Coordinates of C-alpha atoms in Angstrom, one line a residue:
X1 CA 11.3 24.0 -6.2
X2 CA 13.0 23.7 -9.6
X3 CA 11.3 25.8 -12.2
X4 CA 12.0 25.4 -15.9
X5 CA 10.8 28.0 -18.5
X6 CA 9.1 26.5 -21.5
X7 CA 8.9 28.0 -25.0
X8 CA 5.1 27.8 -25.2
X9 CA 3.3 31.1 -25.7
X10 CA 0.8 32.2 -23.1
X11 CA -2.8 31.8 -24.2
X12 CA -6.2 32.1 -22.8
X13 CA -6.6 29.5 -20.1
X14 CA -9.2 26.8 -20.5
X15 CA -11.0 25.8 -17.4
X16 CA -10.0 22.6 -15.6
X17 CA -12.9 20.2 -15.2
X18 CA -11.6 16.6 -15.0
X19 CA -8.8 14.6 -13.3
X20 CA -7.3 11.1 -14.1
X21 CA -5.0 9.4 -11.6
X22 CA -3.0 6.3 -12.4
X23 CA -1.8 4.6 -9.2
X24 CA 0.9 2.0 -8.9
X25 CA 2.2 0.1 -5.9
X26 CA 1.3 -0.2 -2.2
X27 CA -1.7 0.8 -0.1
X28 CA 0.2 4.0 0.9
X29 CA 0.1 5.1 -2.8
X30 CA -3.6 4.3 -2.9
X31 CA -4.0 6.6 0.1
X32 CA -1.8 9.3 -1.4
X33 CA -3.8 9.2 -4.6
X34 CA -7.1 9.6 -2.8
X35 CA -5.6 12.6 -1.0
X36 CA -4.4 14.1 -4.3
X37 CA -7.9 13.7 -5.6
X38 CA -9.3 15.4 -2.5
X39 CA -6.8 18.3 -3.0
X40 CA -7.6 18.8 -6.6
X41 CA -11.4 18.6 -6.1
X42 CA -11.2 21.1 -3.2
X43 CA -9.0 23.5 -5.2
X44 CA -10.5 23.2 -8.7
X45 CA -13.7 21.3 -8.3
X46 CA -12.4 18.5 -10.6
X47 CA -14.3 15.4 -11.1
X48 CA -12.6 12.0 -11.5
X49 CA -12.7 10.3 -14.9
X50 CA -11.8 6.7 -15.8
X51 CA -9.9 7.4 -19.1
X52 CA -6.8 9.7 -19.5
X53 CA -8.2 11.0 -22.8
X54 CA -11.1 12.6 -20.9
X55 CA -8.9 14.4 -18.4
X56 CA -7.7 18.0 -18.2
X57 CA -5.1 16.9 -15.6
X58 CA -3.3 13.5 -15.6
X59 CA -1.4 12.4 -12.5
X60 CA 0.8 9.3 -12.2
X61 CA 1.4 8.1 -8.7
X62 CA 4.4 5.8 -9.2
X63 CA 6.1 3.0 -7.4
X64 CA 9.8 2.1 -7.7
X65 CA 9.7 -1.3 -6.0
X66 CA 9.1 -3.6 -9.0
X67 CA 11.4 -4.4 -11.9
X68 CA 11.7 -1.9 -14.7
X69 CA 9.5 0.6 -12.8
X70 CA 11.0 3.6 -14.6
X71 CA 10.6 2.1 -18.0
X72 CA 6.9 1.3 -17.3
X73 CA 6.4 5.0 -16.3
X74 CA 8.0 6.3 -19.6
X75 CA 6.0 3.8 -21.6
X76 CA 2.8 5.1 -20.0
X77 CA 3.9 8.7 -20.5
X78 CA 4.3 8.0 -24.2
X79 CA 0.6 7.2 -24.4
X80 CA -0.2 10.5 -22.6
X81 CA 2.0 12.4 -25.0
X82 CA -0.3 11.5 -27.9
X83 CA -3.2 13.0 -25.9
X84 CA -1.2 16.2 -25.2
X85 CA -0.1 16.5 -28.8
X86 CA -3.8 17.0 -29.6
X87 CA -4.6 19.1 -26.5
X88 CA -1.5 21.2 -25.5
X89 CA -3.3 22.6 -22.4
X90 CA -3.4 19.1 -20.8
X91 CA -1.4 19.0 -17.6
X92 CA 0.7 15.9 -16.9
X93 CA 2.3 15.2 -13.5
X94 CA 4.5 12.4 -12.3
X95 CA 4.6 11.8 -8.6
X96 CA 5.4 9.1 -6.1
X97 CA 8.6 7.2 -5.6
X98 CA 9.8 7.2 -9.3
X99 CA 9.1 11.0 -9.3
X100 CA 11.2 11.4 -6.2
X101 CA 14.0 9.1 -7.5
X102 CA 14.2 10.4 -11.0
X103 CA 13.4 14.1 -10.4
X104 CA 14.2 16.5 -13.2
X105 CA 15.6 13.6 -15.3
X106 CA 11.9 12.8 -16.1
X107 CA 11.4 16.2 -17.8
X108 CA 14.8 15.9 -19.6
X109 CA 13.6 12.7 -21.1
X110 CA 9.9 13.6 -21.4
X111 CA 9.8 17.4 -21.7
X112 CA 6.0 17.4 -22.1
X113 CA 5.7 16.4 -18.4
X114 CA 4.6 19.6 -16.5
X115 CA 5.1 18.5 -12.9
X116 CA 7.4 16.1 -11.1
X117 CA 6.8 15.6 -7.4
X118 CA 7.7 13.2 -4.6
X119 CA 5.5 11.5 -1.9
X120 CA 6.1 14.4 0.5
X121 CA 5.2 17.3 -1.7
X122 CA 1.9 16.4 -3.4
X123 CA 0.1 18.8 -1.0
X124 CA 1.6 21.5 -3.2
X125 CA -0.2 20.3 -6.3
X126 CA -2.9 23.1 -6.5
X127 CA -0.3 25.8 -6.3
X128 CA 2.0 24.0 -8.8
X129 CA -0.9 23.7 -11.3
X130 CA -1.7 27.4 -10.8
X131 CA 1.9 28.3 -11.5
X132 CA 2.1 26.2 -14.6
X133 CA -1.1 27.6 -16.0
X134 CA -0.1 31.2 -15.2
X135 CA 3.5 31.2 -16.4
X136 CA 3.9 28.1 -18.6
X137 CA 6.7 26.5 -16.7
X138 CA 7.8 23.0 -15.8
X139 CA 8.1 22.3 -12.1
X140 CA 10.0 19.8 -10.0
X141 CA 9.2 19.4 -6.3
X142 CA 11.3 16.6 -4.7
X143 CA 12.3 17.9 -1.3
X144 CA 11.3 16.1 1.9
X145 CA 9.7 18.4 4.4
X146 CA 8.9 15.7 6.9
X147 CA 5.1 15.5 7.4
X148 CA 4.3 19.1 6.4
X149 CA 1.9 17.8 3.8
X150 CA -0.6 16.5 6.4
X151 CA -1.2 20.0 7.6
X152 CA -2.4 21.1 4.1
X153 CA -4.7 18.2 3.2
X154 CA -8.5 18.8 3.1
X155 CA -11.0 16.7 5.1
X156 CA -10.8 13.1 3.8
X157 CA -13.6 11.6 1.7
X158 CA -14.9 8.0 1.7
X159 CA -15.7 5.9 -1.3
X160 CA -17.3 2.6 -0.3
X161 CA -16.7 1.4 3.2
X162 CA -12.9 1.4 3.5
X163 CA -10.7 4.1 4.7
X164 CA -6.9 4.6 4.9
X165 CA -4.9 6.8 7.2
X166 CA -1.1 7.2 6.9
X167 CA 0.3 7.3 10.5
X168 CA 4.0 7.6 9.6
X169 CA 6.3 8.1 6.6
X170 CA 9.7 6.7 5.7
X171 CA 11.8 3.9 6.9
X172 CA 15.1 3.6 8.9
X173 CA 15.7 -0.1 8.2
X174 CA 17.7 0.2 5.0
X175 CA 17.2 -3.3 3.7
X176 CA 19.8 -3.7 0.9
X177 CA 17.2 -4.5 -1.8
X178 CA 14.8 -1.6 -1.0
X179 CA 14.6 1.9 -2.4
X180 CA 12.0 3.2 0.0
X181 CA 14.4 4.9 2.5
X182 CA 15.8 6.9 -0.3
X183 CA 12.4 7.9 -1.9
X184 CA 10.3 8.3 1.3
X185 CA 13.0 9.5 3.7
X186 CA 13.6 8.8 7.3
X187 CA 10.9 7.5 9.7
X188 CA 8.7 10.3 11.0
X189 CA 5.4 9.8 12.9
X190 CA 2.3 11.9 12.9
X191 CA 0.9 13.2 16.2
X192 CA -1.7 10.9 17.6
X193 CA -4.2 13.6 17.9
X194 CA -4.1 14.2 14.1
X195 CA -4.5 10.5 13.4
X196 CA -7.4 10.2 15.7
X197 CA -9.1 13.2 14.1
X198 CA -8.6 11.9 10.6
X199 CA -9.9 8.4 11.6
X200 CA -13.0 10.0 13.2
X201 CA -13.6 12.0 10.1
X202 CA -13.6 8.8 8.0
X203 CA -15.9 7.1 10.5
X204 CA -18.3 10.0 10.4
X205 CA -18.2 9.9 6.6
X206 CA -19.2 6.2 6.5
X207 CA -16.0 4.2 6.7
X208 CA -16.5 0.8 8.4
X209 CA -13.0 -0.7 7.8
X210 CA -10.0 1.5 8.5
X211 CA -6.4 0.7 7.8
X212 CA -3.4 2.5 9.4
X213 CA -0.6 2.8 6.9
X214 CA 3.2 3.2 7.0
X215 CA 6.4 1.6 5.6
X216 CA 6.9 0.2 9.1
X217 CA 3.9 1.0 11.3
X218 CA 5.4 -1.0 14.2
X219 CA 8.1 1.7 14.6
X220 CA 5.4 4.4 15.2
X221 CA 6.2 6.6 18.2
X222 CA 5.3 10.2 18.8
X223 CA 4.6 12.5 21.7
X224 CA 1.0 13.5 22.4
X225 CA -0.2 17.0 23.5
X226 CA 0.8 16.2 27.1
X227 CA 4.3 15.3 26.2
X228 CA 3.8 11.5 26.7
X229 CA 5.3 9.1 24.2
X230 CA 2.6 7.1 22.3
X231 CA 3.9 3.8 20.8
X232 CA 2.1 1.8 18.1
X233 CA 0.3 -0.5 20.5
X234 CA -0.9 2.6 22.4
X235 CA -2.1 4.1 19.2
X236 CA -4.1 1.0 18.3
X237 CA -5.9 1.1 21.6
X238 CA -6.8 4.8 21.0
X239 CA -7.9 4.4 17.4
X240 CA -9.7 1.1 18.2
X241 CA -11.7 2.8 20.9
X242 CA -13.1 5.6 18.7
X243 CA -16.8 6.0 18.7
X244 CA -18.2 4.2 15.7
X245 CA -15.1 2.3 14.9
X246 CA -16.0 -1.2 13.5
X247 CA -13.0 -2.7 12.0
X248 CA -9.3 -1.7 12.3
X249 CA -6.3 -3.0 10.4
X250 CA -2.7 -1.9 9.8
X251 CA 0.2 -2.4 7.3
X252 CA 3.1 -2.9 6.9
X253 CA 4.9 -4.5 9.9
X254 CA 8.5 -5.4 10.5
X255 CA 9.5 -8.5 12.5
X256 CA 12.1 -6.5 14.5
X257 CA 9.4 -4.6 16.3
X258 CA 6.7 -7.2 16.9
X259 CA 6.5 -6.4 20.6
X260 CA 4.6 -8.3 23.3
X261 CA 2.2 -5.3 23.6
X262 CA 1.5 -5.4 19.9
X263 CA 0.8 -9.2 20.0
X264 CA -1.5 -8.7 22.9
X265 CA -3.4 -5.9 21.2
X266 CA -5.0 -8.4 18.8
X267 CA -6.7 -10.1 21.8
X268 CA -7.4 -6.9 23.8
X269 CA -8.9 -4.6 21.1
X270 CA -12.3 -6.0 19.9
X271 CA -12.2 -3.8 16.7
X272 CA -8.6 -4.9 15.7
X273 CA -9.1 -7.5 13.1
X274 CA -7.3 -10.9 13.3
X275 CA -5.1 -10.4 10.2
X276 CA -1.4 -9.5 9.9
X277 CA 0.9 -8.9 7.0
X278 CA 4.4 -9.6 8.3
X279 CA 7.1 -9.7 5.6
X280 CA 10.0 -12.0 6.1
X281 CA 11.6 -12.1 2.6
X282 CA 13.7 -15.2 3.2
X283 CA 14.0 -18.2 5.6
X284 CA 17.8 -18.3 5.5
X285 CA 19.8 -16.4 8.1
X286 CA 22.6 -16.0 5.6
X287 CA 20.3 -14.2 3.1
X288 CA 18.5 -12.3 5.9
X289 CA 21.9 -10.9 7.0
X290 CA 22.8 -10.0 3.4
X291 CA 19.4 -8.2 3.1
X292 CA 20.2 -6.3 6.3
X293 CA 16.8 -7.4 7.7
X294 CA 18.0 -7.1 11.3
X295 CA 16.4 -10.4 12.4
X296 CA 17.0 -14.1 12.1
X297 CA 14.5 -16.8 11.2
X298 CA 14.1 -17.8 14.9
X299 CA 13.1 -14.2 15.7
X300 CA 10.4 -14.5 13.2
X301 CA 9.2 -17.8 14.6
X302 CA 9.1 -16.3 18.1
X303 CA 6.9 -13.4 16.8
X304 CA 4.5 -15.8 15.1
X305 CA 4.3 -18.0 18.2
X306 CA 3.5 -15.1 20.5
X307 CA 0.9 -13.8 18.1
X308 CA -0.8 -17.2 18.0
X309 CA -0.6 -17.5 21.7
X310 CA -2.9 -14.5 22.1
X311 CA -4.9 -15.0 18.8
X312 CA -4.7 -18.6 17.7
X313 CA -6.8 -18.1 14.5
X314 CA -5.0 -15.0 13.3
X315 CA -4.6 -15.0 9.5
X316 CA -1.0 -14.3 8.3
X317 CA 0.4 -13.1 5.0
X318 CA 4.0 -12.3 4.1
X319 CA 6.4 -11.2 1.3
X320 CA 9.2 -13.3 -0.2
X321 CA 12.1 -12.5 -2.5
X322 CA 13.5 -15.5 -4.5
X323 CA 17.0 -15.5 -6.0
X324 CA 18.6 -12.7 -3.9
X325 CA 22.4 -12.5 -4.7
X326 CA 24.2 -15.4 -3.2
X327 CA 21.1 -17.5 -2.5
X328 CA 22.0 -21.2 -2.7
X329 CA 19.7 -24.1 -3.0
X330 CA 20.2 -24.7 0.7
X331 CA 19.2 -21.1 1.4
X332 CA 16.0 -21.5 -0.6
X333 CA 15.1 -24.8 1.1
X334 CA 15.3 -22.9 4.4
X335 CA 12.7 -20.5 3.0
X336 CA 10.4 -23.4 2.0
X337 CA 11.0 -24.8 5.5
X338 CA 9.9 -21.5 7.1
X339 CA 6.8 -21.4 5.0
X340 CA 5.8 -25.0 6.0
X341 CA 6.3 -24.2 9.7
X342 CA 4.4 -20.9 9.7
X343 CA 1.5 -21.9 7.5
X344 CA 0.4 -18.7 5.6
X345 CA -3.1 -17.7 4.5
X346 CA -1.6 -15.7 1.6
X347 CA 1.7 -14.3 0.5
X348 CA 3.4 -12.2 -2.2
X349 CA 6.4 -13.7 -3.9
X350 CA 8.8 -12.1 -6.4
X351 CA 12.0 -12.9 -8.2
X352 CA 14.8 -10.6 -7.2
X353 CA 15.8 -7.9 -9.6
X354 CA 18.3 -5.1 -8.7
X355 CA 16.8 -1.7 -8.0
X356 CA 19.1 1.2 -9.1
X357 CA 20.3 3.1 -6.1
X358 CA 20.1 0.3 -3.6
X359 CA 23.2 -1.4 -1.9
X360 CA 22.2 -4.8 -3.3
X361 CA 22.4 -3.5 -6.8
X362 CA 26.2 -3.3 -6.4
X363 CA 26.4 -7.0 -5.8
X364 CA 26.6 -9.5 -8.6
X365 CA 23.1 -10.8 -9.6
X366 CA 24.5 -14.3 -9.6
X367 CA 21.4 -16.5 -9.4
X368 CA 20.6 -17.5 -13.0
X369 CA 17.2 -16.4 -14.3
X370 CA 16.0 -20.0 -14.9
X371 CA 16.9 -20.9 -11.3
X372 CA 14.9 -17.9 -10.0
X373 CA 12.0 -19.0 -12.2
X374 CA 12.1 -22.6 -10.9
X375 CA 12.4 -21.6 -7.3
X376 CA 9.6 -19.1 -7.6
X377 CA 7.3 -21.8 -9.0
X378 CA 8.1 -24.2 -6.2
X379 CA 7.4 -21.5 -3.6
X380 CA 4.2 -20.4 -5.2
X381 CA 3.0 -24.0 -5.4
X382 CA 3.6 -24.5 -1.7
X383 CA 1.9 -21.2 -0.8
X384 CA -1.1 -22.0 -3.0
X385 CA -1.4 -25.3 -1.3
X386 CA -1.4 -23.7 2.2
X387 CA -3.8 -21.0 1.1
X388 CA -6.2 -23.6 -0.2
X389 CA -6.0 -25.7 3.0
X390 CA -6.7 -22.7 5.2
X391 CA -9.6 -21.6 3.0
X392 CA -11.1 -25.0 3.2
X393 CA -10.9 -24.9 7.0
X394 CA -13.4 -22.1 6.9
X395 CA -16.2 -24.3 5.5
X396 CA -18.8 -24.9 8.1
X397 CA -17.9 -21.9 10.2
X398 CA -20.0 -18.8 10.7
X399 CA -18.3 -15.5 10.1
X400 CA -19.4 -11.9 10.6
X401 CA -19.2 -10.5 7.1
X402 CA -19.0 -6.8 6.3
X403 CA -21.2 -6.5 3.2
X404 CA -19.3 -4.3 0.8
X405 CA -21.0 -4.4 -2.6
X406 CA -23.0 -6.4 -5.1
X407 CA -21.3 -9.4 -6.5
X408 CA -20.7 -10.2 -10.1
X409 CA -23.4 -12.8 -10.3
X410 CA -27.1 -11.9 -10.3
X411 CA -28.4 -11.6 -6.7
X412 CA -25.0 -12.0 -5.1
X413 CA -23.5 -9.7 -2.5
X414 CA -19.8 -9.5 -1.7
X415 CA -18.1 -8.9 1.7
X416 CA -15.1 -9.6 3.8
X417 CA -14.6 -11.7 7.0
X418 CA -12.7 -10.2 9.9
X419 CA -9.6 -12.0 8.7
X420 CA -9.9 -10.4 5.3
X421 CA -11.3 -13.2 3.2
X422 CA -13.8 -12.4 0.4
X423 CA -17.2 -14.1 0.7
X424 CA -20.0 -14.2 -1.9
X425 CA -23.6 -15.0 -0.9
X426 CA -27.2 -14.3 -1.9
X427 CA -28.8 -11.3 -0.3
X428 CA -30.6 -8.0 -0.6
X429 CA -28.5 -5.0 -1.7
X430 CA -29.9 -3.0 1.2
X431 CA -27.6 -5.0 3.4
X432 CA -24.5 -3.2 1.9
X433 CA -22.8 -1.5 4.8
X434 CA -24.0 -3.9 7.4
X435 CA -22.2 -6.7 9.2
X436 CA -24.1 -10.0 8.8
X437 CA -23.6 -13.6 10.0
X438 CA -22.8 -15.8 7.0
X439 CA -22.2 -19.6 7.2
X440 CA -19.4 -20.6 4.9
X441 CA -20.5 -23.4 2.5
X442 CA -17.6 -23.7 0.0
X443 CA -14.0 -22.6 -0.5
X444 CA -12.3 -21.6 -3.7
X445 CA -8.7 -20.4 -4.5
X446 CA -9.4 -16.7 -3.8
X447 CA -12.8 -16.5 -2.2
X448 CA -15.5 -18.3 -0.1
X449 CA -19.1 -19.0 -0.7
X450 CA -21.7 -18.7 2.0
X451 CA -25.3 -18.5 3.1
X452 CA -26.9 -15.6 5.0
X453 CA -28.1 -16.9 8.4
X454 CA -30.9 -14.4 8.9
X455 CA -33.7 -13.1 6.8
X456 CA -32.6 -10.1 4.7

C-alpha cells in the first residue's frame, strides 16, 4: 500500500451516509461495483445515491478497454473536484482497470483523489476509507493478491431478478490489443464450493437469472475439496443443478477452449440458457495471428458447428475489431464472409485504437481513420441486417419470458426470453418475477412485442 501524507489539517469527522458509484465497462465491473456497494453498506451503512453531488463517498470503477479511457476518467474527476472544493470531507476513489494501470500517477495529476485501487484490492475499501478519515492520507492499492478479495466480501445482495458471480479473474491469452492481462493479472479460478455458495445465496435472495463471469470463463479449472479438478463444463452442471436455479448464463468465452463438453452442456443442462457470446475479433487468419488470438477462422467455424449440432437455435453474439494494424481490404472481406456464414443475433463492433501498454500499440496504426470508419459502417450494416432477420424469425413463436419489470408504456411489462431477447407485452405487474408463456407478435430492431397466452 502506498501512503501519501496530505497537508490538510485534521478536523472533526463528519459521518458518512451516502455512496455514489460510477461504473464503466464489462459485466465484471458491474459485478465488482455491486460488491463494493455491499462492502460499504456493510461497513458504514451507506445508502446509494444517483447523483455524485449527494454523496459522501464517490467511487469510479473504470475500464481501460475503450479509446481515451484515461482521458475520460480525468474529465469525470474534474467534475468531482468541483464538488470536493465545496465539501473537502468528500472521499473520491478511482478503482478498476484504469486505477490498476495508472496507479499513483492518478494522484499526481489529480491530488484531490483520496484512493486509487485495482480490481483485486477493492475488498480493502472500508479499511482504506477508515485510514483516510483518521490520518488524512492518500492511498494507492494496486497489488494483485490473487483471489484474496472473495474471502472478505459480505453476503451478496440482489436488486431485481439478475445476479452475477465472478468465477475467475485474469487472462493468460495476451491478445496483442488487450490490456486486461496487465490490469487483471494471470488466470486464477475460485474454488467451486465458494461459487456454489454464492450462487445459492443469490437464489435464496430472489435471483432468477444468474451469470457466471470471467475474462475467459472457458479456462476455468480448480480443485474441489476432494482434490478433484473441476473444469468449466463440470462447474456448469453443478451450478445449473442448484435448488431454485431457473436461468444460468456465462460470459466471456474464448474460441480456443470451446470443448465438446461445453458444447454438449447447452443441451444437457435445462437451466443453461441458449445464448453464447463468443468473440472472434476478425475473420482473417493473418489478422488473427497478428492479434495473437491462438485460433484460425476454421477453428471458430468448427466451434459454431458443434454448438449448433447440440443446440440448433442457440443465439450467438460476438466482438469485432475493425482496422487492426496491417488489415487490408481482403482481410476485412474475410471478416464480412465470416459474419455471413455464422449469422449472428447481435454483436459489438469497434474501430481499432492503440491501448497504451499493449504489444499492438508498438505497431504502426497504418489503417487510415476514414477507411476504419467506412469498414465499420459496412460491418454494422451487415450485422443489423442479420439481427433484424433473426428477430423476425421469432414472430409466431411462443417463448417462456421471465418478467423483469414494468415497461415504459402504460400497462406494459418487460421480460427476457431464454435467448436473451427483450419482450414487451400487456400484463399485470404481479407477474413480475414469474416466467410466463408469451406469443411473439412483432419484431423491432432491439426488442420484440408479444401477447400473454394465459390470463394474468
